[in-house]
mmCIF file of C-alpha atoms in Angstrom:
data_model
loop_
_atom_site.group_PDB
_atom_site.id
_atom_site.type_symbol
_atom_site.label_atom_id
_atom_site.label_comp_id
_atom_site.label_asym_id
_atom_site.label_seq_id
_atom_site.Cartn_x
_atom_site.Cartn_y
_atom_site.Cartn_z
ATOM 1 C CA UNK A 1 194.916 389.906 117.908
ATOM 2 C CA UNK A 2 194.342 386.864 120.079
ATOM 3 C CA UNK A 3 193.212 384.883 117.063
ATOM 4 C CA UNK A 4 196.340 385.917 115.192
ATOM 5 C CA UNK A 5 198.553 384.722 118.102
ATOM 6 C CA UNK A 6 196.680 381.417 118.229
ATOM 7 C CA UNK A 7 197.262 381.000 114.468
ATOM 8 C CA UNK A 8 201.009 381.850 114.757
ATOM 9 C CA UNK A 9 201.527 379.323 117.563
ATOM 10 C CA UNK A 10 200.656 376.528 115.206
ATOM 11 C CA UNK A 11 203.781 377.268 113.127
ATOM 12 C CA UNK A 12 206.278 377.687 115.955
ATOM 13 C CA UNK A 13 209.228 375.268 115.900
ATOM 14 C CA UNK A 14 208.860 372.082 117.855
ATOM 15 C CA UNK A 15 211.095 371.803 121.034
ATOM 16 C CA UNK A 16 214.409 370.138 120.310
ATOM 17 C CA UNK A 17 214.966 367.119 122.601
ATOM 18 C CA UNK A 18 218.321 366.174 121.139
ATOM 19 C CA UNK A 19 221.375 366.625 123.372
ATOM 20 C CA UNK A 20 224.249 368.899 122.488
ATOM 21 C CA UNK A 21 226.524 365.901 122.256
ATOM 22 C CA UNK A 22 224.301 364.288 119.621
ATOM 23 C CA UNK A 23 224.081 367.567 117.666
ATOM 24 C CA UNK A 24 227.866 367.831 117.640
ATOM 25 C CA UNK A 25 228.151 364.157 116.541
ATOM 26 C CA UNK A 26 225.824 364.813 113.593
ATOM 27 C CA UNK A 27 227.640 367.985 112.538
ATOM 28 C CA UNK A 28 231.091 366.324 112.699
ATOM 29 C CA UNK A 29 229.797 363.324 110.761
ATOM 30 C CA UNK A 30 228.452 365.513 107.971
ATOM 31 C CA UNK A 31 231.737 367.458 107.867
ATOM 32 C CA UNK A 32 233.762 364.293 107.592
ATOM 33 C CA UNK A 33 231.390 362.630 105.087
ATOM 34 C CA UNK A 34 231.266 365.545 102.691
ATOM 35 C CA UNK A 35 235.024 366.181 102.930
ATOM 36 C CA UNK A 36 235.933 362.589 102.097
ATOM 37 C CA UNK A 37 233.277 362.266 99.457
ATOM 38 C CA UNK A 38 234.359 365.461 97.705
ATOM 39 C CA UNK A 39 238.053 364.627 97.949
ATOM 40 C CA UNK A 40 237.740 361.140 96.542
ATOM 41 C CA UNK A 41 235.224 362.168 93.906
ATOM 42 C CA UNK A 42 237.571 364.953 92.720
ATOM 43 C CA UNK A 43 240.262 362.288 92.174
ATOM 44 C CA UNK A 44 237.978 359.908 90.279
ATOM 45 C CA UNK A 45 235.983 362.318 88.109
ATOM 46 C CA UNK A 46 237.690 362.797 84.719
ATOM 47 C CA UNK A 47 235.586 365.624 83.298
ATOM 48 C CA UNK A 48 237.106 368.996 84.079
ATOM 49 C CA UNK A 49 233.794 370.811 83.591
ATOM 50 C CA UNK A 50 231.812 368.270 85.626
ATOM 51 C CA UNK A 51 231.076 369.129 89.273
ATOM 52 C CA UNK A 52 232.611 366.397 91.420
ATOM 53 C CA UNK A 53 230.055 366.967 94.188
ATOM 54 C CA UNK A 54 226.327 367.164 93.599
ATOM 55 C CA UNK A 55 224.349 369.624 95.752
ATOM 56 C CA UNK A 56 221.683 367.043 96.702
ATOM 57 C CA UNK A 57 224.375 365.036 98.459
ATOM 58 C CA UNK A 58 224.366 367.703 101.163
ATOM 59 C CA UNK A 59 220.733 366.829 101.873
ATOM 60 C CA UNK A 60 221.621 363.171 101.950
ATOM 61 C CA UNK A 61 224.331 363.982 104.518
ATOM 62 C CA UNK A 62 221.747 365.570 106.780
ATOM 63 C CA UNK A 63 219.753 362.327 106.827
ATOM 64 C CA UNK A 64 222.670 359.911 107.089
ATOM 65 C CA UNK A 65 224.357 361.667 109.960
ATOM 66 C CA UNK A 66 221.578 363.559 111.819
ATOM 67 C CA UNK A 67 218.839 360.922 111.438
ATOM 68 C CA UNK A 68 220.637 357.597 110.796
ATOM 69 C CA UNK A 69 217.671 355.605 112.196
ATOM 70 C CA UNK A 70 215.237 357.146 109.674
ATOM 71 C CA UNK A 71 213.838 354.827 107.035
ATOM 72 C CA UNK A 72 214.733 357.623 104.552
ATOM 73 C CA UNK A 73 218.413 357.332 105.464
ATOM 74 C CA UNK A 74 219.013 353.571 105.039
ATOM 75 C CA UNK A 75 221.497 352.256 102.478
ATOM 76 C CA UNK A 76 218.917 351.138 99.950
ATOM 77 C CA UNK A 77 217.131 354.456 100.345
ATOM 78 C CA UNK A 78 220.148 356.593 99.522
ATOM 79 C CA UNK A 79 221.559 354.404 96.785
ATOM 80 C CA UNK A 80 218.258 353.372 95.185
ATOM 81 C CA UNK A 81 216.549 356.713 95.769
ATOM 82 C CA UNK A 82 219.304 358.835 94.293
ATOM 83 C CA UNK A 83 220.088 356.618 91.324
ATOM 84 C CA UNK A 84 216.485 355.914 90.415
ATOM 85 C CA UNK A 85 215.819 359.643 90.613
ATOM 86 C CA UNK A 86 218.803 360.280 88.369
ATOM 87 C CA UNK A 87 217.333 357.844 85.853
ATOM 88 C CA UNK A 88 214.013 359.632 85.976
ATOM 89 C CA UNK A 89 215.714 362.974 85.453
ATOM 90 C CA UNK A 90 217.738 361.777 82.475
ATOM 91 C CA UNK A 91 214.617 360.250 80.854
ATOM 92 C CA UNK A 92 212.570 363.417 81.228
ATOM 93 C CA UNK A 93 215.434 365.691 80.117
ATOM 94 C CA UNK A 94 215.991 363.547 77.016
ATOM 95 C CA UNK A 95 212.365 363.058 75.938
ATOM 96 C CA UNK A 96 210.550 366.253 76.963
ATOM 97 C CA UNK A 97 211.604 369.419 75.100
ATOM 98 C CA UNK A 98 210.064 371.892 77.522
ATOM 99 C CA UNK A 99 212.341 372.406 80.567
ATOM 100 C CA UNK A 100 209.364 373.372 82.740
ATOM 101 C CA UNK A 101 207.374 370.301 81.876
ATOM 102 C CA UNK A 102 210.469 368.102 82.037
ATOM 103 C CA UNK A 103 211.331 369.327 85.539
ATOM 104 C CA UNK A 104 207.821 368.650 86.847
ATOM 105 C CA UNK A 105 207.655 365.252 85.145
ATOM 106 C CA UNK A 106 211.076 364.292 86.567
ATOM 107 C CA UNK A 107 209.910 364.883 90.167
ATOM 108 C CA UNK A 108 206.610 363.048 89.428
ATOM 109 C CA UNK A 109 208.520 360.019 87.993
ATOM 110 C CA UNK A 110 211.220 360.056 90.696
ATOM 111 C CA UNK A 111 208.732 359.909 93.531
ATOM 112 C CA UNK A 112 206.765 357.191 91.832
ATOM 113 C CA UNK A 113 209.833 355.062 91.283
ATOM 114 C CA UNK A 114 211.024 355.498 94.860
ATOM 115 C CA UNK A 115 207.633 354.549 96.239
ATOM 116 C CA UNK A 116 207.453 351.471 93.977
ATOM 117 C CA UNK A 117 210.963 350.354 94.943
ATOM 118 C CA UNK A 118 210.597 351.227 98.666
ATOM 119 C CA UNK A 119 213.570 353.597 98.657
ATOM 120 C CA UNK A 120 211.994 356.989 99.347
ATOM 121 C CA UNK A 121 214.854 359.543 99.817
ATOM 122 C CA UNK A 122 213.954 363.237 99.738
ATOM 123 C CA UNK A 123 217.262 364.377 98.182
ATOM 124 C CA UNK A 124 216.292 362.189 95.204
ATOM 125 C CA UNK A 125 213.927 364.906 94.060
ATOM 126 C CA UNK A 126 216.845 367.374 93.825
ATOM 127 C CA UNK A 127 218.901 364.703 91.967
ATOM 128 C CA UNK A 128 216.120 364.334 89.360
ATOM 129 C CA UNK A 129 215.679 368.128 89.017
ATOM 130 C CA UNK A 130 219.440 368.602 88.577
ATOM 131 C CA UNK A 131 219.366 366.241 85.593
ATOM 132 C CA UNK A 132 216.881 368.610 83.869
ATOM 133 C CA UNK A 133 218.162 372.080 84.863
ATOM 134 C CA UNK A 134 221.819 371.273 85.615
ATOM 135 C CA UNK A 135 223.109 372.876 82.432
ATOM 136 C CA UNK A 136 225.027 371.714 79.346
ATOM 137 C CA UNK A 137 227.711 369.814 81.359
ATOM 138 C CA UNK A 138 225.114 367.595 83.035
ATOM 139 C CA UNK A 139 223.107 367.152 79.805
ATOM 140 C CA UNK A 140 226.182 366.014 77.913
ATOM 141 C CA UNK A 141 226.715 363.209 80.401
ATOM 142 C CA UNK A 142 223.445 361.513 79.524
ATOM 143 C CA UNK A 143 223.175 358.125 81.235
ATOM 144 C CA UNK A 144 226.677 358.476 82.723
ATOM 145 C CA UNK A 145 225.120 361.016 85.129
ATOM 146 C CA UNK A 146 223.474 358.136 86.986
ATOM 147 C CA UNK A 147 226.790 356.501 87.852
ATOM 148 C CA UNK A 148 229.046 359.559 88.046
ATOM 149 C CA UNK A 149 228.711 361.792 90.009
ATOM 150 C CA UNK A 150 225.353 360.631 91.529
ATOM 151 C CA UNK A 151 226.179 356.963 92.135
ATOM 152 C CA UNK A 152 229.786 357.731 93.128
ATOM 153 C CA UNK A 153 228.823 360.517 95.570
ATOM 154 C CA UNK A 154 226.115 358.446 97.139
ATOM 155 C CA UNK A 155 228.325 355.382 97.567
ATOM 156 C CA UNK A 156 231.238 357.292 99.162
ATOM 157 C CA UNK A 157 228.968 359.220 101.507
ATOM 158 C CA UNK A 158 227.284 355.946 102.509
ATOM 159 C CA UNK A 159 230.542 354.169 103.230
ATOM 160 C CA UNK A 160 231.710 356.985 105.501
ATOM 161 C CA UNK A 161 228.344 356.920 107.271
ATOM 162 C CA UNK A 162 228.606 353.173 107.887
ATOM 163 C CA UNK A 163 231.968 353.648 109.585
ATOM 164 C CA UNK A 164 231.291 356.890 111.398
ATOM 165 C CA UNK A 165 227.788 356.148 112.739
ATOM 166 C CA UNK A 166 228.791 352.738 114.179
ATOM 167 C CA UNK A 167 232.014 354.186 115.594
ATOM 168 C CA UNK A 168 229.976 356.804 117.453
ATOM 169 C CA UNK A 169 227.477 354.239 118.809
ATOM 170 C CA UNK A 170 224.718 354.886 116.374
ATOM 171 C CA UNK A 171 224.069 351.404 114.874
ATOM 172 C CA UNK A 172 223.804 351.714 111.089
ATOM 173 C CA UNK A 173 222.078 350.389 109.058
ATOM 174 C CA UNK A 174 219.169 350.533 111.388
ATOM 175 C CA UNK A 175 218.027 346.985 112.266
ATOM 176 C CA UNK A 176 214.311 346.489 112.311
ATOM 177 C CA UNK A 177 212.252 343.779 113.994
ATOM 178 C CA UNK A 178 209.891 342.851 111.262
ATOM 179 C CA UNK A 179 208.109 339.912 112.802
ATOM 180 C CA UNK A 180 206.315 339.794 116.196
ATOM 181 C CA UNK A 181 208.126 337.920 118.898
ATOM 182 C CA UNK A 182 207.045 334.339 119.616
ATOM 183 C CA UNK A 183 206.268 332.839 122.978
ATOM 184 C CA UNK A 184 209.173 331.433 124.968
ATOM 185 C CA UNK A 185 207.069 328.309 125.474
ATOM 186 C CA UNK A 186 206.557 327.770 121.716
ATOM 187 C CA UNK A 187 202.811 328.251 121.950
ATOM 188 C CA UNK A 188 200.448 330.535 120.007
ATOM 189 C CA UNK A 189 200.264 333.018 122.851
ATOM 190 C CA UNK A 190 201.735 336.437 122.193
ATOM 191 C CA UNK A 191 204.391 337.677 124.700
ATOM 192 C CA UNK A 192 202.956 338.743 128.140
ATOM 193 C CA UNK A 193 203.821 342.439 127.631
ATOM 194 C CA UNK A 194 201.897 342.475 124.386
ATOM 195 C CA UNK A 195 198.773 341.204 126.052
ATOM 196 C CA UNK A 196 198.444 344.557 127.793
ATOM 197 C CA UNK A 197 198.222 347.828 126.004
ATOM 198 C CA UNK A 198 198.513 347.929 122.175
ATOM 199 C CA UNK A 199 199.467 345.046 119.911
ATOM 200 C CA UNK A 200 201.297 344.792 116.582
ATOM 201 C CA UNK A 201 197.918 344.593 114.896
ATOM 202 C CA UNK A 202 196.813 347.802 116.661
ATOM 203 C CA UNK A 203 199.947 349.562 115.361
ATOM 204 C CA UNK A 204 199.393 348.338 111.826
ATOM 205 C CA UNK A 205 195.804 349.529 111.847
ATOM 206 C CA UNK A 206 196.707 353.004 113.106
ATOM 207 C CA UNK A 207 199.501 353.415 110.554
ATOM 208 C CA UNK A 208 197.107 352.283 107.789
ATOM 209 C CA UNK A 209 194.489 354.847 108.859
ATOM 210 C CA UNK A 210 197.181 357.585 109.173
ATOM 211 C CA UNK A 211 198.164 356.900 105.503
ATOM 212 C CA UNK A 212 201.183 359.209 105.449
ATOM 213 C CA UNK A 213 204.947 358.727 105.249
ATOM 214 C CA UNK A 214 206.605 358.791 108.655
ATOM 215 C CA UNK A 215 210.218 359.691 109.097
ATOM 216 C CA UNK A 216 210.683 357.022 111.765
ATOM 217 C CA UNK A 217 210.767 353.278 111.472
ATOM 218 C CA UNK A 218 207.824 351.174 112.623
ATOM 219 C CA UNK A 219 209.767 349.399 115.403
ATOM 220 C CA UNK A 220 211.201 352.672 116.709
ATOM 221 C CA UNK A 221 207.704 354.151 116.820
ATOM 222 C CA UNK A 222 206.436 351.113 118.735
ATOM 223 C CA UNK A 223 209.419 351.308 121.110
ATOM 224 C CA UNK A 224 208.636 354.949 121.842
ATOM 225 C CA UNK A 225 205.048 354.145 122.641
ATOM 226 C CA UNK A 226 206.158 351.344 124.993
ATOM 227 C CA UNK A 227 208.669 353.599 126.778
ATOM 228 C CA UNK A 228 205.972 356.250 127.087
ATOM 229 C CA UNK A 229 203.697 353.668 128.736
ATOM 230 C CA UNK A 230 206.535 352.615 131.053
ATOM 231 C CA UNK A 231 207.197 356.262 132.021
ATOM 232 C CA UNK A 232 203.507 356.745 132.781
ATOM 233 C CA UNK A 233 203.499 353.573 134.955
ATOM 234 C CA UNK A 234 206.486 354.898 136.928
ATOM 235 C CA UNK A 235 204.687 358.199 137.560
ATOM 236 C CA UNK A 236 201.536 356.412 138.730
ATOM 237 C CA UNK A 237 203.253 353.782 140.857
ATOM 238 C CA UNK A 238 205.561 356.267 142.597
ATOM 239 C CA UNK A 239 209.276 355.906 143.204
ATOM 240 C CA UNK A 240 209.482 352.293 144.371
ATOM 241 C CA UNK A 241 212.894 350.956 143.579
ATOM 242 C CA UNK A 242 214.579 347.613 143.704
ATOM 243 C CA UNK A 243 216.247 348.395 147.031
ATOM 244 C CA UNK A 244 212.813 348.866 148.569
ATOM 245 C CA UNK A 245 211.494 345.421 147.787
ATOM 246 C CA UNK A 246 214.578 343.166 147.442
ATOM 247 C CA UNK A 247 215.571 340.397 149.879
ATOM 248 C CA UNK A 248 218.766 341.281 151.665
ATOM 249 C CA UNK A 249 219.535 338.124 153.698
ATOM 250 C CA UNK A 250 220.838 335.941 150.878
ATOM 251 C CA UNK A 251 222.029 332.414 150.442
ATOM 252 C CA UNK A 252 224.956 332.411 147.980
ATOM 253 C CA UNK A 253 227.539 330.025 146.640
ATOM 254 C CA UNK A 254 230.992 330.302 144.982
ATOM 255 C CA UNK A 255 232.422 328.819 141.803
ATOM 256 C CA UNK A 256 234.017 325.920 143.716
ATOM 257 C CA UNK A 257 231.008 325.040 145.837
ATOM 258 C CA UNK A 258 230.116 321.388 145.268
ATOM 259 C CA UNK A 259 226.950 320.512 143.454
ATOM 260 C CA UNK A 260 225.807 318.410 146.430
ATOM 261 C CA UNK A 261 226.130 321.408 148.764
ATOM 262 C CA UNK A 262 224.384 323.767 146.346
ATOM 263 C CA UNK A 263 221.492 321.235 145.880
ATOM 264 C CA UNK A 264 221.102 320.882 149.622
ATOM 265 C CA UNK A 265 220.969 324.726 149.987
ATOM 266 C CA UNK A 266 218.178 324.916 147.346
ATOM 267 C CA UNK A 267 216.136 322.307 149.098
ATOM 268 C CA UNK A 268 216.741 323.494 152.673
ATOM 269 C CA UNK A 269 215.779 327.108 151.963
ATOM 270 C CA UNK A 270 213.102 326.344 149.401
ATOM 271 C CA UNK A 271 214.868 328.326 146.740
ATOM 272 C CA UNK A 272 214.867 328.083 142.953
ATOM 273 C CA UNK A 273 218.168 329.901 142.325
ATOM 274 C CA UNK A 274 221.487 330.722 144.042
ATOM 275 C CA UNK A 275 223.715 333.613 142.927
ATOM 276 C CA UNK A 276 227.347 332.616 142.374
ATOM 277 C CA UNK A 277 229.807 335.184 143.733
ATOM 278 C CA UNK A 278 233.557 335.777 143.394
ATOM 279 C CA UNK A 279 235.869 336.820 146.205
ATOM 280 C CA UNK A 280 234.736 340.469 145.822
ATOM 281 C CA UNK A 281 231.097 339.501 146.085
ATOM 282 C CA UNK A 282 230.438 340.332 142.476
ATOM 283 C CA UNK A 283 227.951 338.132 140.613
ATOM 284 C CA UNK A 284 229.765 335.799 138.195
ATOM 285 C CA UNK A 285 226.914 333.396 137.594
ATOM 286 C CA UNK A 286 223.647 331.891 138.877
ATOM 287 C CA UNK A 287 222.729 328.302 139.404
ATOM 288 C CA UNK A 288 219.090 327.193 139.331
ATOM 289 C CA UNK A 289 217.097 324.007 139.738
ATOM 290 C CA UNK A 290 216.818 324.069 135.911
ATOM 291 C CA UNK A 291 220.571 323.869 135.625
ATOM 292 C CA UNK A 292 220.530 320.614 137.596
ATOM 293 C CA UNK A 293 217.630 319.228 135.550
ATOM 294 C CA UNK A 294 219.374 319.997 132.291
ATOM 295 C CA UNK A 295 222.583 318.384 133.515
ATOM 296 C CA UNK A 296 220.624 315.222 134.427
ATOM 297 C CA UNK A 297 219.137 315.122 130.876
ATOM 298 C CA UNK A 298 215.590 314.435 132.050
ATOM 299 C CA UNK A 299 214.054 313.550 128.710
ATOM 300 C CA UNK A 300 211.518 311.182 130.254
ATOM 301 C CA UNK A 301 209.875 310.243 133.527
ATOM 302 C CA UNK A 302 211.938 307.095 134.076
ATOM 303 C CA UNK A 303 214.668 307.336 136.711
ATOM 304 C CA UNK A 304 214.372 311.028 137.567
ATOM 305 C CA UNK A 305 215.553 310.528 141.141
ATOM 306 C CA UNK A 306 218.406 308.282 140.084
ATOM 307 C CA UNK A 307 219.635 310.723 137.421
ATOM 308 C CA UNK A 308 219.520 313.705 139.755
ATOM 309 C CA UNK A 309 221.375 311.694 142.396
ATOM 310 C CA UNK A 310 224.115 310.928 139.892
ATOM 311 C CA UNK A 311 224.518 314.603 139.097
ATOM 312 C CA UNK A 312 224.550 315.793 142.715
ATOM 313 C CA UNK A 313 226.673 313.049 144.352
ATOM 314 C CA UNK A 314 230.430 313.623 144.513
ATOM 315 C CA UNK A 315 232.723 311.064 142.904
ATOM 316 C CA UNK A 316 235.322 309.710 145.422
ATOM 317 C CA UNK A 317 238.101 309.905 142.887
ATOM 318 C CA UNK A 318 240.841 312.376 142.023
ATOM 319 C CA UNK A 319 239.613 312.879 138.462
ATOM 320 C CA UNK A 320 236.125 312.787 137.022
ATOM 321 C CA UNK A 321 234.413 313.617 133.752
ATOM 322 C CA UNK A 322 231.258 314.489 135.645
ATOM 323 C CA UNK A 323 230.712 318.114 136.748
ATOM 324 C CA UNK A 324 231.488 318.395 140.440
ATOM 325 C CA UNK A 325 231.213 322.087 141.291
ATOM 326 C CA UNK A 326 228.778 324.908 140.734
ATOM 327 C CA UNK A 327 230.992 326.754 138.231
ATOM 328 C CA UNK A 328 230.768 323.815 135.808
ATOM 329 C CA UNK A 329 227.046 323.949 135.282
ATOM 330 C CA UNK A 330 226.010 327.538 136.263
ATOM 331 C CA UNK A 331 224.632 330.096 133.894
ATOM 332 C CA UNK A 332 227.479 332.548 133.183
ATOM 333 C CA UNK A 333 225.499 335.391 131.557
ATOM 334 C CA UNK A 334 223.432 336.846 134.363
ATOM 335 C CA UNK A 335 220.875 339.589 133.940
ATOM 336 C CA UNK A 336 221.028 341.885 136.994
ATOM 337 C CA UNK A 337 219.195 344.955 138.215
ATOM 338 C CA UNK A 338 220.649 347.950 140.045
ATOM 339 C CA UNK A 339 219.492 349.061 143.524
ATOM 340 C CA UNK A 340 218.116 352.323 142.210
ATOM 341 C CA UNK A 341 216.228 350.842 139.269
ATOM 342 C CA UNK A 342 212.509 351.391 139.347
ATOM 343 C CA UNK A 343 210.546 348.201 139.777
ATOM 344 C CA UNK A 344 208.489 348.883 136.628
ATOM 345 C CA UNK A 345 211.717 348.391 134.589
ATOM 346 C CA UNK A 346 211.892 344.839 135.905
ATOM 347 C CA UNK A 347 208.700 343.828 134.116
ATOM 348 C CA UNK A 348 210.331 343.477 130.681
ATOM 349 C CA UNK A 349 213.213 341.550 132.178
ATOM 350 C CA UNK A 350 210.940 339.054 133.921
ATOM 351 C CA UNK A 351 208.632 338.755 130.930
ATOM 352 C CA UNK A 352 211.051 338.620 127.963
ATOM 353 C CA UNK A 353 213.728 336.502 129.606
ATOM 354 C CA UNK A 354 211.419 334.241 131.651
ATOM 355 C CA UNK A 355 213.281 335.057 134.891
ATOM 356 C CA UNK A 356 212.141 333.969 138.358
ATOM 357 C CA UNK A 357 214.945 335.623 140.327
ATOM 358 C CA UNK A 358 216.982 338.708 139.522
ATOM 359 C CA UNK A 359 220.167 339.608 141.406
ATOM 360 C CA UNK A 360 220.357 343.246 142.499
ATOM 361 C CA UNK A 361 223.774 344.899 142.499
ATOM 362 C CA UNK A 362 225.034 348.176 143.988
ATOM 363 C CA UNK A 363 227.078 350.933 142.332
ATOM 364 C CA UNK A 364 230.216 348.840 142.701
ATOM 365 C CA UNK A 365 228.486 345.842 141.024
ATOM 366 C CA UNK A 366 228.514 343.866 144.248
ATOM 367 C CA UNK A 367 225.513 341.743 145.187
ATOM 368 C CA UNK A 368 223.098 343.744 147.347
ATOM 369 C CA UNK A 369 219.950 341.607 147.187
ATOM 370 C CA UNK A 370 217.610 339.397 145.191
ATOM 371 C CA UNK A 371 214.161 340.001 143.722
ATOM 372 C CA UNK A 372 211.765 337.178 142.971
ATOM 373 C CA UNK A 373 208.584 337.272 140.956
ATOM 374 C CA UNK A 374 206.665 337.374 144.242
ATOM 375 C CA UNK A 375 208.657 340.422 145.407
ATOM 376 C CA UNK A 376 207.845 342.201 142.192
ATOM 377 C CA UNK A 377 204.145 341.392 142.392
ATOM 378 C CA UNK A 378 204.050 342.652 145.983
ATOM 379 C CA UNK A 379 205.895 345.855 144.967
ATOM 380 C CA UNK A 380 203.481 346.513 142.119
ATOM 381 C CA UNK A 381 200.497 345.875 144.421
ATOM 382 C CA UNK A 382 201.918 348.290 147.013
ATOM 383 C CA UNK A 383 202.518 350.887 144.318
ATOM 384 C CA UNK A 384 198.936 350.493 143.078
ATOM 385 C CA UNK A 385 197.540 350.957 146.578
ATOM 386 C CA UNK A 386 199.702 354.116 147.029
ATOM 387 C CA UNK A 387 198.508 355.574 143.680
ATOM 388 C CA UNK A 388 194.885 354.902 144.616
ATOM 389 C CA UNK A 389 195.380 356.473 148.044
ATOM 390 C CA UNK A 390 197.016 359.571 146.565
ATOM 391 C CA UNK A 391 194.380 359.868 143.822
#
C-alpha cells in the first residue's frame, strides 16, 4: 500500500503559484480573443459549410493569454506553426490514400517542419490532423485551408493578444536578451554578477545536456535562477535592510545651488556625490564629481585645473552661456532604493549601473539616507558574520 501511495504521488498536480488576478486576466483574454476572432472570421468566411473557427485555435488561445512569455506562444510560433502544420496536413491528405497513415504522417511532418523553422506550436498538431480528418468541407478547400480559416484565425487571435497582453502589463511579444551583457568599461571581463554563480556558458551546457523542449524562454529561466540565488542570499544574510546601514546625516543641494558651492561641498566633506532635492525633500537629481569632469571636457591631461576652475567659477554677469547652477549639469534620472529594501537587492544596482552612491527614500519618496559602496560592503560583512554565528 505504501509503495502504491508513493507511486501515485509522482502524478499529483504541481502546486499553482499563479495569483487569482493573473488567472482572471488569462481567462478574460481568451474570452475576448476567441469572441473577436470568431466574430470577424464569420464575417470574412464566404463558405456557408466551412467552420469559421477552427478547434485548434482554442489551444492557441491558452498559450497566447495564459502563457504569453512562452516560446511556444510568440507571434512566429503561432503563425508559422499553425500555417506550416496546415501545409503538412494538406500534403498528407492529398497524397496518402489511407486516412490512418495520412493522419500519422501529417503529425510527423508538422513537427519536423516546426522544429526546422523554429516555430514549435503544440496546437499545430491539431491543425495538421484536422486537414486529414476534418471531413469533406475541409478537403474541398485544399490549399485554401492554409489561409482560411487557419491563417485568418491565427492572425486575428494574435492581433487581439498583442493589444490585450500589453494593455494588461504582460509585455508581448516576449523580448529576449540573446547576447551576454558587455562590461561597462568596454573590456573583455564579464559583468561582476556573472563572475559569481553560473555563467551563460554554464546555462548553455545544461540545456544542451537536458536535450528537451522547455516551455520557458532561456532568459526567463536564467532570471529565475538568479532570483532564486538572491532569495537564498537574503535568507542566509538575515533581514538587513537599507535603513539599517544607510547614512542619515546628509549633505544635500538644491536645483539652484551654484556649481561653486556644490564643488566646495564635495571637497570639504570628501564626497563623490550630492543628492539634489526639491522643496519637499524629494530627490530630483544627483550631482557627482563625474558630472563636473564631463562638463569640463577633460579629453587630455593638459589644463585640468584650469578647465575645472572655468566650470566651477561664477560669471559676474547677468547672462551666461556657461552652466552656473547644479540643476544644469546634474543627472536627472536617479536610481533610488527604499528604506525597507534588503541590502542584497542593492548588489545588481551597484553592479549593473556602476553606482557609487544610492539615495534611499521613505514611503513618501522623501530622502531618508544615502548608501555608498562601503556601506554595502560593511552590511554584507555584518550579515555574513551573523549567518556564521547562527549556523
